[in-house]
Amino acid sequence: MSFSSQGFSKEVVQALTECGYEKLTPIQQAAIPLARKGHDILANAQTGTGKTAAFALPIIQQLLNQPKVRVRSRTRALILAPTRELAAQIAENIEQYTKYTNLKVAAIYGGNKMSSQVRSLEQGLDILVATPGRLSEHMELRNVNVDSIEFLVFDEADRMLDMGFINAIRNIMMTVKTSPQIMMFSATTSTQMNLLSNDILRKPKRISVDRENATADTVAHVVYVVDEKRKHELLSELIGKKNWKQVLVFVNYKENANMLVKELKLDGIKAVLCHGDKAQSARRRALDEFKEGKARVMVATDVAARGLDIVDLPHVINYDMPFLAEDYVHRIGRTGRAGKKGNAISFVSREEELSLVQVESLIGQRIHRVILDGYEPTNRDALVQKMHNKPAFKDRKGRTNNPSADQASAERRARLRSAIKNKKS
Ligand code: AMP
């Protein structure tokens, strides 16, 4: 199904062509015709499925079909998103889709100066993308008024609720005096989600599409079996030898992220950091450098990287295996998007074998293991042997941490006892 067959203006179709969009993704096929008819929508979809265009394009087209003079401090469409990164990304996408129109789009979120946001709000907008917290602040200061909105979107509604935005959302809803068309997107359902959707959606059309998950044919999975302490060498070697240009690396701790970036820099590989301790502006800069190809590697923690969309990202590396198997799917959801090819590479030390098994059972496939020459993990038998040769420690009840050593000493004692006995007789 092509975009031109959906009744979009030629300005929009041209912009989409320049974005490289030819056919509608499944969520777009399901949502766009319904949204164009004005239905409320409750969609179950992940980032990576093309959901931004699924809700944004019908809104853009309706705004173009019914042009109105912009009113100071007001917006015609409001899109709420849980995080700054996601809000910025949605606004960026919409700016691309509307580049040949005169629609005005802005994003407001925490971490950026209120004053510059006030200026863009003052002039009036067609589409405002906002995080609920920052929007509430601006509403209290009367910098923006959402009482006359015609379209309302909740993107990643489940995460907004997880992050405790329910009161902010309810306050925002209370000021809305119109009956906007509402679209709610969420990856998961919960009682709280159901309560909210039952409360505010009118006869919604329900849509559900499978996320482009780990089992997507477009993603090739591979595991490198490696000792923990050699992971950074392996990473530098793979990047260098295979000439990987854009690599998103996931680690479990901020400290590991800092250390790894230093190591990569020592190896002459430009790397940037994206984790929660970094200021918003620094994270944004890092993401831009990574997207523009100025940095070859971005090292990120799960929370900081959620929802980030990096077009055509070819390589995602699990430097640490995630604690939760679901996070594997979230992480690698950043590659192989919208039908493109991607590589999911995991570094697995002995201690992480169990996590790997859990991931395999979640995605329903066994992942190919590779041991790179020179990176053979320390021999397991040797490890076991070493452990058995360790002296045994006994706890107060006489239990030992090393049964074989304990047995050896028992045998020694028995031999000694019988030698003493023999001497006596
Ligand atoms: P999203 O789920 O909105 O974050 O989109 C995921 C990625 O798919 C983004 O890079 C979009 O630019 C891209 N995308 C969305 N729709 C299409 C499409 N119809 N064809 C190709 N790429 C798309």
PDB file of N, CA and C in Angstrom, residues 24 78 206 208 337:
ATOM      1  N   LEU A  24       3.464   1.565   3.286  1.00  0.00           N
ATOM      2  CA  LEU A  24       3.040   1.709   4.678  1.00  0.00           C
ATOM      3  C   LEU A  24       3.483   0.488   5.485  1.00  0.00           C
ATOM      4  N   LEU A  78      -2.065  18.147  19.962  1.00  0.00           N
ATOM      5  CA  LEU A  78      -1.141  17.957  21.084  1.00  0.00           C
ATOM      6  C   LEU A  78      -0.711  16.489  21.121  1.00  0.00           C
ATOM      7  N   ARG A 206      -9.606  -0.606  17.994  1.00  0.00           N
ATOM      8  CA  ARG A 206      -8.420  -1.232  18.581  1.00  0.00           C
ATOM      9  C   ARG A 206      -7.536  -1.818  17.495  1.00  0.00           C
ATOM     10  N   SER A 208      -3.674  -3.807  16.870  1.00  0.00           N
ATOM     11  CA  SER A 208      -2.513  -4.425  17.503  1.00  0.00           C
ATOM     12  C   SER A 208      -1.586  -4.954  16.422  1.00  0.00           C
ATOM     13  N   ARG A 337      15.040  -2.062  11.660  1.00  0.00           N
ATOM     14  CA  ARG A 337      13.717  -1.449  11.699  1.00  0.00           C
ATOM     15  C   ARG A 337      13.102  -1.300  10.320  1.00  0.00           C
TER      16      ARG A 337
END
